[in-house]
JSON list of C-alpha atoms in Angstrom, two decimals:
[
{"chain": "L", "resi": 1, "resn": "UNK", "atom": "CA", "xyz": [1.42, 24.01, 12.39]},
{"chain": "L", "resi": 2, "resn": "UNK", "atom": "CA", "xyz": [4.38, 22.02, 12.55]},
{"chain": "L", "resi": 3, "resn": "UNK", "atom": "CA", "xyz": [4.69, 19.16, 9.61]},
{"chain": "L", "resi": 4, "resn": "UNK", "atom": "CA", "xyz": [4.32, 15.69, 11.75]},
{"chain": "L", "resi": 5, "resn": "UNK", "atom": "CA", "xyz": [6.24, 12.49, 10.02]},
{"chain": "L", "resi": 6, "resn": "UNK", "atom": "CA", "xyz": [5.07, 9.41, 11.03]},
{"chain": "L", "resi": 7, "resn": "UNK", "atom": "CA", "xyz": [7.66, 6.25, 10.78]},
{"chain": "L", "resi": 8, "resn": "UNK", "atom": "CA", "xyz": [7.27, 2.53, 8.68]},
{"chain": "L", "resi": 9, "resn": "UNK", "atom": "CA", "xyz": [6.08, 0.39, 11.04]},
{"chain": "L", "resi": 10, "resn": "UNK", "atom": "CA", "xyz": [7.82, -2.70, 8.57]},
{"chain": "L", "resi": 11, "resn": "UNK", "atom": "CA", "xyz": [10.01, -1.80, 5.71]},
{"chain": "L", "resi": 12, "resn": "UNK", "atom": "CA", "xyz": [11.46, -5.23, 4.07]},
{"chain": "L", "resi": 13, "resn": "UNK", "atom": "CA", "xyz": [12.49, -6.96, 1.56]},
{"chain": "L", "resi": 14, "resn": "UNK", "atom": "CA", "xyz": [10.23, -9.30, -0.44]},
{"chain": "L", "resi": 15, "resn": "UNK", "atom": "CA", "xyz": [10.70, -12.43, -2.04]},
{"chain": "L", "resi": 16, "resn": "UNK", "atom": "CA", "xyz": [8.76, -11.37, -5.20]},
{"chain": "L", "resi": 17, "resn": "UNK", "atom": "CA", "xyz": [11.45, -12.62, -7.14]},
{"chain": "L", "resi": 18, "resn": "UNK", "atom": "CA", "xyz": [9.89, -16.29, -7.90]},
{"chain": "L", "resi": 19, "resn": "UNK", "atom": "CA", "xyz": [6.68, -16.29, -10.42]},
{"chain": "L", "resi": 20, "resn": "UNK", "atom": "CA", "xyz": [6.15, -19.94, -8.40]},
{"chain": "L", "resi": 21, "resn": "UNK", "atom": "CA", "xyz": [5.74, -18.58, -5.09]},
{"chain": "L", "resi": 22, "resn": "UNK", "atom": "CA", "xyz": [8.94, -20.20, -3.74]},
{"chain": "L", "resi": 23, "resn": "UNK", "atom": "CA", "xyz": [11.33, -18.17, -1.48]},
{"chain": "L", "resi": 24, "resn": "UNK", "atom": "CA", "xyz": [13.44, -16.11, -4.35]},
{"chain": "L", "resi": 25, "resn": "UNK", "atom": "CA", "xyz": [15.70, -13.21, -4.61]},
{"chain": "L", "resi": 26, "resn": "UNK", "atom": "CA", "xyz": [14.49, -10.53, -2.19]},
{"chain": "L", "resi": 27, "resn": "UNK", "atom": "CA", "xyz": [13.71, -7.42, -3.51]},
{"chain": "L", "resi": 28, "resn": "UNK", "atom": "CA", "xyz": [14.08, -4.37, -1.66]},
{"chain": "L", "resi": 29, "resn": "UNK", "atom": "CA", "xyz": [11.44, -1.51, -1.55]},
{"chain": "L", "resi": 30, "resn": "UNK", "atom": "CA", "xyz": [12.50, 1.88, 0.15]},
{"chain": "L", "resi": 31, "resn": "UNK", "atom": "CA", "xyz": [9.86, 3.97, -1.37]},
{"chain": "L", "resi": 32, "resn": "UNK", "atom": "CA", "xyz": [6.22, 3.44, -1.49]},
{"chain": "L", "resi": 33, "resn": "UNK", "atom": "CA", "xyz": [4.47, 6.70, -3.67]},
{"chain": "L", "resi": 34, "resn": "UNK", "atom": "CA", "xyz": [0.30, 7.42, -3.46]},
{"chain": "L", "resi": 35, "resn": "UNK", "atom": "CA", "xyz": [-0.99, 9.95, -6.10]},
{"chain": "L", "resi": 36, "resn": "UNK", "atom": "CA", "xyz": [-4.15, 10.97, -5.65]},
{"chain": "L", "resi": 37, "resn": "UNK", "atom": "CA", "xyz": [-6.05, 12.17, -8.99]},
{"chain": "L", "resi": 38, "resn": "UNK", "atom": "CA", "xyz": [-9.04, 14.01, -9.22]},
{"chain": "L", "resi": 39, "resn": "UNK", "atom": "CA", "xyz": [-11.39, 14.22, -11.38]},
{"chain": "L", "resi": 40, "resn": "UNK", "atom": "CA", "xyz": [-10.58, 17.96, -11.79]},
{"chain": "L", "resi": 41, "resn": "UNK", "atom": "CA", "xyz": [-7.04, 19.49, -11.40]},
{"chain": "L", "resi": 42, "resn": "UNK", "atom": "CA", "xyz": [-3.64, 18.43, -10.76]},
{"chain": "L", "resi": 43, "resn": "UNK", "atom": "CA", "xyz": [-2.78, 14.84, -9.00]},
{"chain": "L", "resi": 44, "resn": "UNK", "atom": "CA", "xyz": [-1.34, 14.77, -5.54]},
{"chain": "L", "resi": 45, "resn": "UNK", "atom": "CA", "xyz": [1.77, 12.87, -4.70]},
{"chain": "L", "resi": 46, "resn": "UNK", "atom": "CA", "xyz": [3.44, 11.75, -1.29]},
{"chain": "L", "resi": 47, "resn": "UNK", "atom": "CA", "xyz": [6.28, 9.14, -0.59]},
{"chain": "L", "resi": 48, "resn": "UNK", "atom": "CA", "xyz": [7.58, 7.42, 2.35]},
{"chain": "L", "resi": 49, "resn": "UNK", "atom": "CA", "xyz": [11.25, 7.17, 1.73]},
{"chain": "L", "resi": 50, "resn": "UNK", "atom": "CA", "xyz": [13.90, 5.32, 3.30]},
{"chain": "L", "resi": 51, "resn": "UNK", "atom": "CA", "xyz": [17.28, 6.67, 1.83]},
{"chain": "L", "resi": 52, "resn": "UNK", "atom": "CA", "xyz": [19.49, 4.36, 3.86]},
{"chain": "L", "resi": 53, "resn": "UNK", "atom": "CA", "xyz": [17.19, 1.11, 3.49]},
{"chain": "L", "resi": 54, "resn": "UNK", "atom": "CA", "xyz": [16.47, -1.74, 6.00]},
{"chain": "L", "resi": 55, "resn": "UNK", "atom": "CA", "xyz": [18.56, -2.08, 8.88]},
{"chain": "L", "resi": 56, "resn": "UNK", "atom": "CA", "xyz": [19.24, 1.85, 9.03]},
{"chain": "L", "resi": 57, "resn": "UNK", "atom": "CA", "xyz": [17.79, 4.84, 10.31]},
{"chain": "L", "resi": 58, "resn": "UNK", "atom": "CA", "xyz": [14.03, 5.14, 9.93]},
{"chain": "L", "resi": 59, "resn": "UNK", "atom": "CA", "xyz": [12.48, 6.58, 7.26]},
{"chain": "L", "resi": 60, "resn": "UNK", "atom": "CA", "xyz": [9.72, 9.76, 7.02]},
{"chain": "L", "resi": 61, "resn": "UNK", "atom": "CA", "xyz": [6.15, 9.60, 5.63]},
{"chain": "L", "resi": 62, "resn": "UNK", "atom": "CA", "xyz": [5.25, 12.81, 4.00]},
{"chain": "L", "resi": 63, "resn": "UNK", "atom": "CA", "xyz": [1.65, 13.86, 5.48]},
{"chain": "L", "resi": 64, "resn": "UNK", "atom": "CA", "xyz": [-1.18, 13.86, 3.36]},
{"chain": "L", "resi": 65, "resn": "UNK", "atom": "CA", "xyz": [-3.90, 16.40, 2.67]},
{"chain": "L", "resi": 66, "resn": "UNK", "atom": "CA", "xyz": [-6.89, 16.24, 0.76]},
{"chain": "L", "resi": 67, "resn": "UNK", "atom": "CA", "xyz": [-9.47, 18.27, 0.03]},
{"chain": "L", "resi": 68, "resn": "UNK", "atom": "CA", "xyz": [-12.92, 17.12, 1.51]},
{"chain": "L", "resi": 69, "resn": "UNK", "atom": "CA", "xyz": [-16.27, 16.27, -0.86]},
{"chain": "L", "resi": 70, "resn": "UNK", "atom": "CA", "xyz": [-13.25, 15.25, -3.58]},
{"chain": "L", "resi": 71, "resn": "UNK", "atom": "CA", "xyz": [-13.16, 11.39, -5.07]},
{"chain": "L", "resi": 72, "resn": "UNK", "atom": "CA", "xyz": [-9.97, 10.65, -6.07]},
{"chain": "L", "resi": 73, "resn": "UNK", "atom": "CA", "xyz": [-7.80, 7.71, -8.16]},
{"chain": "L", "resi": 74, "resn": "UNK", "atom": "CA", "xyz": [-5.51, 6.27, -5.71]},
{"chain": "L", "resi": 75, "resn": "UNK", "atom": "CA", "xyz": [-2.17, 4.99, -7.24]},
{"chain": "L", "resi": 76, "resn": "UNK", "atom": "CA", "xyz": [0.46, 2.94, -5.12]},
{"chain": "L", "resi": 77, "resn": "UNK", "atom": "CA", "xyz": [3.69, 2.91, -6.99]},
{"chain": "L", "resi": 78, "resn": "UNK", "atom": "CA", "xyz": [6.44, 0.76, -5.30]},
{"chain": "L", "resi": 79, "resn": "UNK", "atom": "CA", "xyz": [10.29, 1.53, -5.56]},
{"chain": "L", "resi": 80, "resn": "UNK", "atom": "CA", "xyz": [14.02, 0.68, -4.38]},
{"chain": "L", "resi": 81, "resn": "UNK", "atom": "CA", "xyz": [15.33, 3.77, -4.76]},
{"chain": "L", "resi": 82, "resn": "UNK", "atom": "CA", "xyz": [18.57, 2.85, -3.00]},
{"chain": "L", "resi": 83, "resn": "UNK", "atom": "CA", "xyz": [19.89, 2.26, -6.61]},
{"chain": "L", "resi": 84, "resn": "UNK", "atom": "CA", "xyz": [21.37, 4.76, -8.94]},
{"chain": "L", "resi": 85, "resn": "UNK", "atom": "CA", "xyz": [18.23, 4.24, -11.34]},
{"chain": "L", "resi": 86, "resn": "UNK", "atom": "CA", "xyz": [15.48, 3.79, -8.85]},
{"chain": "L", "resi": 87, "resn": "UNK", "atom": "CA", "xyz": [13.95, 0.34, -9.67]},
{"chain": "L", "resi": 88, "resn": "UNK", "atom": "CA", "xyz": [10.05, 0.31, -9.78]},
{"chain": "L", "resi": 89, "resn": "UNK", "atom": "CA", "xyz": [8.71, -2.97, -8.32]},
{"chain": "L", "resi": 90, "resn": "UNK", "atom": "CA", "xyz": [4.74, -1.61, -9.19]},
{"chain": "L", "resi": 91, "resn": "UNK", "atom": "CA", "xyz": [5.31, -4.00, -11.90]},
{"chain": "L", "resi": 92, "resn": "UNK", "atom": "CA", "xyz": [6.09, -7.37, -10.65]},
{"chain": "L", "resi": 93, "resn": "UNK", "atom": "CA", "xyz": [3.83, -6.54, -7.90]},
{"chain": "L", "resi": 94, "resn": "UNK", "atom": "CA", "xyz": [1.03, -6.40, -11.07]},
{"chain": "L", "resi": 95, "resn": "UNK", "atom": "CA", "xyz": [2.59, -9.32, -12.68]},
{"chain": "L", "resi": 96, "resn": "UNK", "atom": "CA", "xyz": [2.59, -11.54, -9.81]},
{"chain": "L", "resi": 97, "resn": "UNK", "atom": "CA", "xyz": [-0.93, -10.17, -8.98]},
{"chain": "L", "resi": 98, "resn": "UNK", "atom": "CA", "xyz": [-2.56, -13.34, -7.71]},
{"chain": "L", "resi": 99, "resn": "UNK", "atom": "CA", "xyz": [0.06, -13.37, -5.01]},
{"chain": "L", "resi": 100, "resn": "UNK", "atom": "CA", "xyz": [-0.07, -10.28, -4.09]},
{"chain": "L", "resi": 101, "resn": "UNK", "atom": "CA", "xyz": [-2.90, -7.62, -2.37]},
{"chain": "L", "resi": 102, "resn": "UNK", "atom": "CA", "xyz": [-2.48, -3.59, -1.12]},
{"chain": "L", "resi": 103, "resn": "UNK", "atom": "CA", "xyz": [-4.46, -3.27, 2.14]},
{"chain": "L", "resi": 104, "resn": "UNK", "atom": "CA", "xyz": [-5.22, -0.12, 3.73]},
{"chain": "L", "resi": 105, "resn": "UNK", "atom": "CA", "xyz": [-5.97, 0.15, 7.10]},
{"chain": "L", "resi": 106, "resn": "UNK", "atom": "CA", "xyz": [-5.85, 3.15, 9.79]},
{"chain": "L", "resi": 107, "resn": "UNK", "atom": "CA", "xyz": [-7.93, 5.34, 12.05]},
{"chain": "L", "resi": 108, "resn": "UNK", "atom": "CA", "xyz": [-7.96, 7.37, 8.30]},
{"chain": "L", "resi": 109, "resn": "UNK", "atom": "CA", "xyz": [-9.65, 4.59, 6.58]},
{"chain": "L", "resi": 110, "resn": "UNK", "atom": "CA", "xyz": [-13.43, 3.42, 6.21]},
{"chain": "L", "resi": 111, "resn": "UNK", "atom": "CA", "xyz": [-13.18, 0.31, 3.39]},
{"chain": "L", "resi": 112, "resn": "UNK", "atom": "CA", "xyz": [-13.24, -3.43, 3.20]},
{"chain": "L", "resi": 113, "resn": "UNK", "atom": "CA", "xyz": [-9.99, -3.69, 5.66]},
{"chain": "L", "resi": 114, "resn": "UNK", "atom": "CA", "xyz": [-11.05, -1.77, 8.14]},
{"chain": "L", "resi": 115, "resn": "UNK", "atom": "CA", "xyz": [-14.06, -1.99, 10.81]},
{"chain": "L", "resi": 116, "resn": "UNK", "atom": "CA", "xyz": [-13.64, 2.27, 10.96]},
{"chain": "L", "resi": 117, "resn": "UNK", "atom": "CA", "xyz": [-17.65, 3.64, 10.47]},
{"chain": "L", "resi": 118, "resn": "UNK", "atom": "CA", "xyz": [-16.06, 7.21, 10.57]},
{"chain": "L", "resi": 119, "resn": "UNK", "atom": "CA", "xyz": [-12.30, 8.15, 9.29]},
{"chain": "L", "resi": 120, "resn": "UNK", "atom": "CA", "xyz": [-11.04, 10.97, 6.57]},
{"chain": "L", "resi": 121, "resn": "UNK", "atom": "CA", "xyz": [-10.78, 8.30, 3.82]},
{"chain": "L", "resi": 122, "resn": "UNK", "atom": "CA", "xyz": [-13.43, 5.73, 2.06]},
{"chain": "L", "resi": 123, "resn": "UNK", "atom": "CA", "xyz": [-11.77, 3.17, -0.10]},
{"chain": "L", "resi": 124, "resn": "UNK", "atom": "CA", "xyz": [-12.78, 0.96, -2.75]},
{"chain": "L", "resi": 125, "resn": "UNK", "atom": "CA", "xyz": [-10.58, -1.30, -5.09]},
{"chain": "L", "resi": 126, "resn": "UNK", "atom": "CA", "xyz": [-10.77, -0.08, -8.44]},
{"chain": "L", "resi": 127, "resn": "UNK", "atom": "CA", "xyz": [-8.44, -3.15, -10.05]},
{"chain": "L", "resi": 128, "resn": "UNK", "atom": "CA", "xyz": [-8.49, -6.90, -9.68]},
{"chain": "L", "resi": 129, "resn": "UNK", "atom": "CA", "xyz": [-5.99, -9.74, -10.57]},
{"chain": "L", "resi": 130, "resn": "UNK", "atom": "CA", "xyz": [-6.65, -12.65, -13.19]},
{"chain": "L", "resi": 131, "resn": "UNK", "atom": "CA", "xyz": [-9.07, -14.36, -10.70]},
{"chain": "L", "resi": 132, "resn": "UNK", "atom": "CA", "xyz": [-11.61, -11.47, -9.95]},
{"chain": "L", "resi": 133, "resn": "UNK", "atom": "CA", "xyz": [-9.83, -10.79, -6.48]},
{"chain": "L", "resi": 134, "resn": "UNK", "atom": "CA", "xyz": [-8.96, -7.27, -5.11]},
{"chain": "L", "resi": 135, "resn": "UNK", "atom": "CA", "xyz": [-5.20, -5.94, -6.05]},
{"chain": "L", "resi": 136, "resn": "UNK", "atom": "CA", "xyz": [-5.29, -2.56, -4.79]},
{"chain": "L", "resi": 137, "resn": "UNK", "atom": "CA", "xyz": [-2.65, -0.91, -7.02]},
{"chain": "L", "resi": 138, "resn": "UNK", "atom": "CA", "xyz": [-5.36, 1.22, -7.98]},
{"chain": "L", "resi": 139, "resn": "UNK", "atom": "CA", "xyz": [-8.55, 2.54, -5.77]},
{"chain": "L", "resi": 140, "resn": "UNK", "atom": "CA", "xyz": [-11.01, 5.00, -5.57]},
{"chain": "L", "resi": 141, "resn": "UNK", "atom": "CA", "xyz": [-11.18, 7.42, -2.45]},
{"chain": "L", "resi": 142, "resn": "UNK", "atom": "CA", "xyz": [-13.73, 9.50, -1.38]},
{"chain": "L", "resi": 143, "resn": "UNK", "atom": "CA", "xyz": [-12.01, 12.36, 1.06]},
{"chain": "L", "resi": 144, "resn": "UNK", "atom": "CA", "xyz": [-13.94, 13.97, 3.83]},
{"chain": "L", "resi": 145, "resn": "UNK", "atom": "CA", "xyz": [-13.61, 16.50, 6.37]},
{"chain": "L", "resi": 146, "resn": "UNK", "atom": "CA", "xyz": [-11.08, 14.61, 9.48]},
{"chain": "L", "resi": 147, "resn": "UNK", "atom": "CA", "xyz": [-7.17, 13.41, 10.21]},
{"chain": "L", "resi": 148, "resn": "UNK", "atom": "CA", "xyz": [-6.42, 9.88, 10.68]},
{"chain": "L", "resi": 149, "resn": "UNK", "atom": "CA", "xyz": [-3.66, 7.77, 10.01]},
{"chain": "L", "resi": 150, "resn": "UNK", "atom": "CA", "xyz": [-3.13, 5.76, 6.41]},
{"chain": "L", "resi": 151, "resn": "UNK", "atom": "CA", "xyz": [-1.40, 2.05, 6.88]},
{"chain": "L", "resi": 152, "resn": "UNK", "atom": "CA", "xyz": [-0.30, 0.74, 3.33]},
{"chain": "L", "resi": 153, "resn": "UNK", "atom": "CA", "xyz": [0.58, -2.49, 3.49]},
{"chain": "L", "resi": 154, "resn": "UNK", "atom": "CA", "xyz": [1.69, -4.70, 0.46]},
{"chain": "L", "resi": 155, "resn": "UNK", "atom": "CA", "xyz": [1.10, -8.81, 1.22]},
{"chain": "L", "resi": 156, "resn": "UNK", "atom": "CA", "xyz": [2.41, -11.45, -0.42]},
{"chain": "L", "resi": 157, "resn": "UNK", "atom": "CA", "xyz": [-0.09, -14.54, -0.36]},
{"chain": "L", "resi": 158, "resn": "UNK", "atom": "CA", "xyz": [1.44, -17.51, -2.52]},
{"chain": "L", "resi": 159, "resn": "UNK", "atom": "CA", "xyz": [-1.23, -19.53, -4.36]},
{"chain": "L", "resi": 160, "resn": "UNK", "atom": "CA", "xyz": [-1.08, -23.05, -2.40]},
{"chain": "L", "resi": 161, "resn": "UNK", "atom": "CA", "xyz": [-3.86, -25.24, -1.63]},
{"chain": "L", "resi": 162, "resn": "UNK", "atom": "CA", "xyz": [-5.93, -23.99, 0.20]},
{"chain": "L", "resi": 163, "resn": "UNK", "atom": "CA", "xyz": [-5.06, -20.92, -1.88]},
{"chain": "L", "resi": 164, "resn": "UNK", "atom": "CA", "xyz": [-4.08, -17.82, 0.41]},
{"chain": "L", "resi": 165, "resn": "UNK", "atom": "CA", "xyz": [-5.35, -14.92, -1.18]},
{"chain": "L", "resi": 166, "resn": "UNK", "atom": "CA", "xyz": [-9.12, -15.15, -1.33]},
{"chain": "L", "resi": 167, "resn": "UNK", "atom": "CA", "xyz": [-12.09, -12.07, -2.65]},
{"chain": "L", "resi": 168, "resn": "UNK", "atom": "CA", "xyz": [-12.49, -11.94, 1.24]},
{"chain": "L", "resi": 169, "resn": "UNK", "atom": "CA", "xyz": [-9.02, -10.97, 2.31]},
{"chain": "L", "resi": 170, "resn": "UNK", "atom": "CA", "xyz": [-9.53, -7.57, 3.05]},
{"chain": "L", "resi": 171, "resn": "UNK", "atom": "CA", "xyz": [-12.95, -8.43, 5.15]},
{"chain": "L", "resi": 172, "resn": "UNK", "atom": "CA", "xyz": [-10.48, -11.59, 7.03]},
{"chain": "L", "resi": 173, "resn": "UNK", "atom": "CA", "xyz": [-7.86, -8.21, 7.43]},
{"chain": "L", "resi": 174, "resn": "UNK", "atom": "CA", "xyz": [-10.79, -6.19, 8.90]},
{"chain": "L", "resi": 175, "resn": "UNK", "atom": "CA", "xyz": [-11.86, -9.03, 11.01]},
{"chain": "L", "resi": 176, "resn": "UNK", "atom": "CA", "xyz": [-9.23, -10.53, 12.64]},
{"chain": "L", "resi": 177, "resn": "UNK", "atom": "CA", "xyz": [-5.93, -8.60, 11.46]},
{"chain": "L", "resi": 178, "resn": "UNK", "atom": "CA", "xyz": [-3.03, -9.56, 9.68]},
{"chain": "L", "resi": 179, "resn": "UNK", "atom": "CA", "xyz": [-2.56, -12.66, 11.03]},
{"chain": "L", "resi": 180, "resn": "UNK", "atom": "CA", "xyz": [-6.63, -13.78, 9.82]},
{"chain": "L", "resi": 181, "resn": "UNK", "atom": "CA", "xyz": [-4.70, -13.95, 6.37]},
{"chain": "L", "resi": 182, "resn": "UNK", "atom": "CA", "xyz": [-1.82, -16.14, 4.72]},
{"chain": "L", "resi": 183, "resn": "UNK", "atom": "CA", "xyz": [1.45, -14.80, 3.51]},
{"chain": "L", "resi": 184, "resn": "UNK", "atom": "CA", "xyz": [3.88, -12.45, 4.54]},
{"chain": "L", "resi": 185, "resn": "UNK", "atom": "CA", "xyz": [4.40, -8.32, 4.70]},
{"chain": "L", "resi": 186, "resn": "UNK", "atom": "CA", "xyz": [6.72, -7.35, 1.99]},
{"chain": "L", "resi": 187, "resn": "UNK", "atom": "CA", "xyz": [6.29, -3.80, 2.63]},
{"chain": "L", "resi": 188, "resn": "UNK", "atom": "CA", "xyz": [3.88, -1.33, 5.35]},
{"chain": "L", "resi": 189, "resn": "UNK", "atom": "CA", "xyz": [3.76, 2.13, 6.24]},
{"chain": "L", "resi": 190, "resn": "UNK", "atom": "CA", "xyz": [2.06, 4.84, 8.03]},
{"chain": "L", "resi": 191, "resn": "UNK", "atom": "CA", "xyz": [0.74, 7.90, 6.63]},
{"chain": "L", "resi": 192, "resn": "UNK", "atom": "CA", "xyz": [-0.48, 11.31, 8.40]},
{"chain": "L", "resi": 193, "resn": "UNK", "atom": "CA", "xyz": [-3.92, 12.57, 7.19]},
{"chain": "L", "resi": 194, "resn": "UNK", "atom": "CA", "xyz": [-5.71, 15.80, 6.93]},
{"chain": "L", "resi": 195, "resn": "UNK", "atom": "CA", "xyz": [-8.85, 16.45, 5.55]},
{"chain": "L", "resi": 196, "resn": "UNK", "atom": "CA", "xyz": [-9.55, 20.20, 6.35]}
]
């Protein structure tokens, strides 16, 4: 069986720059890494990578596969690798947490984004910013026997009044889609699954 890449369907920049929310320096983000960690045995890795950034040719989403009746620790690391020392983001995504929420959506996906009943995947946040709310730099995921697709997306939701990001975001994502929710898409991308 042949390996099948799926493409970003938005790769930008973000203006995560500005602890106030205001438009700052954009970062870039060309790689977006998931490691999956059981319980038992080694952690799992796979990247989307786009060597040549924004603007250029597309980049590849390595496929993921699981094995079924396993719960793993889902960890989204964030990355502009287009630098000589690849610049991790994760952490200004954590720092700014309150502006900021990792959605996961997808035929792959049954969780509080999606309206899926059936799909490879069950998520669960496993991490929260200052307020309570969902960050989703860490979850838990229950694999099952399927394939699916995996849609990461990283959203930037500046606190204003009303504030943007809310404990229902995910449930407004499910509901209505991106545009139920304030802010903007600093980074998404797609992600084969297989469950066997």
């Amino acid at each position: 069986m042949s390996q099948r890449f799926l493409l970003a369907t938005t790769l930008l920049t973000s203006a995560c720059g500005n602890p106030g929310g205001g438009e700052g320096e954009n970062e870039v983000i060309s790689r977006v890494e998931l490691t999956f960690a059981p319980s038992a045995g080694p952690a799992l890795t796979f990247q989307y990578d786009d060597p040549d950034g924004d603007g250029g040719g597309p980049g590849e989403s390595q496929p993921i596969s699981l094995t079924a009746g396993t719960t793993y620790q889902l960890t989204v690391s964030f990355l502009n690798a287009l630098e000589a020392t690849p610049e991790d983001i994760t952490q200004e995504v954590r720092d700014e947490a309150v502006e900021h929420q990792v959605f996961f959506t997808g035929s792959a996906v049954v969780g509080p984004a999606t309206t899926n009943t059936t799909g490879p995947l069950t998520h669960s946040y496993a991490d929260t910013d200052e307020n309570g709310f969902p960050l989703g730099l860490t979850s838990t995921v229950v694999a099952a026997a399927g394939t699916g697709d995996l849609v990461v997306t990283l959203r930037h939701m500046p606190p204003e009044e009303p504030p943007q990001k809310s404990a229902d975001s995910a449930a407004q994502v499910a509901a209505g889609g991106f545009a139920a929710i304030g802010g903007s898409t600093d980074a998404q991308v797609t992600f084969p699954v297989t469950v066997p």
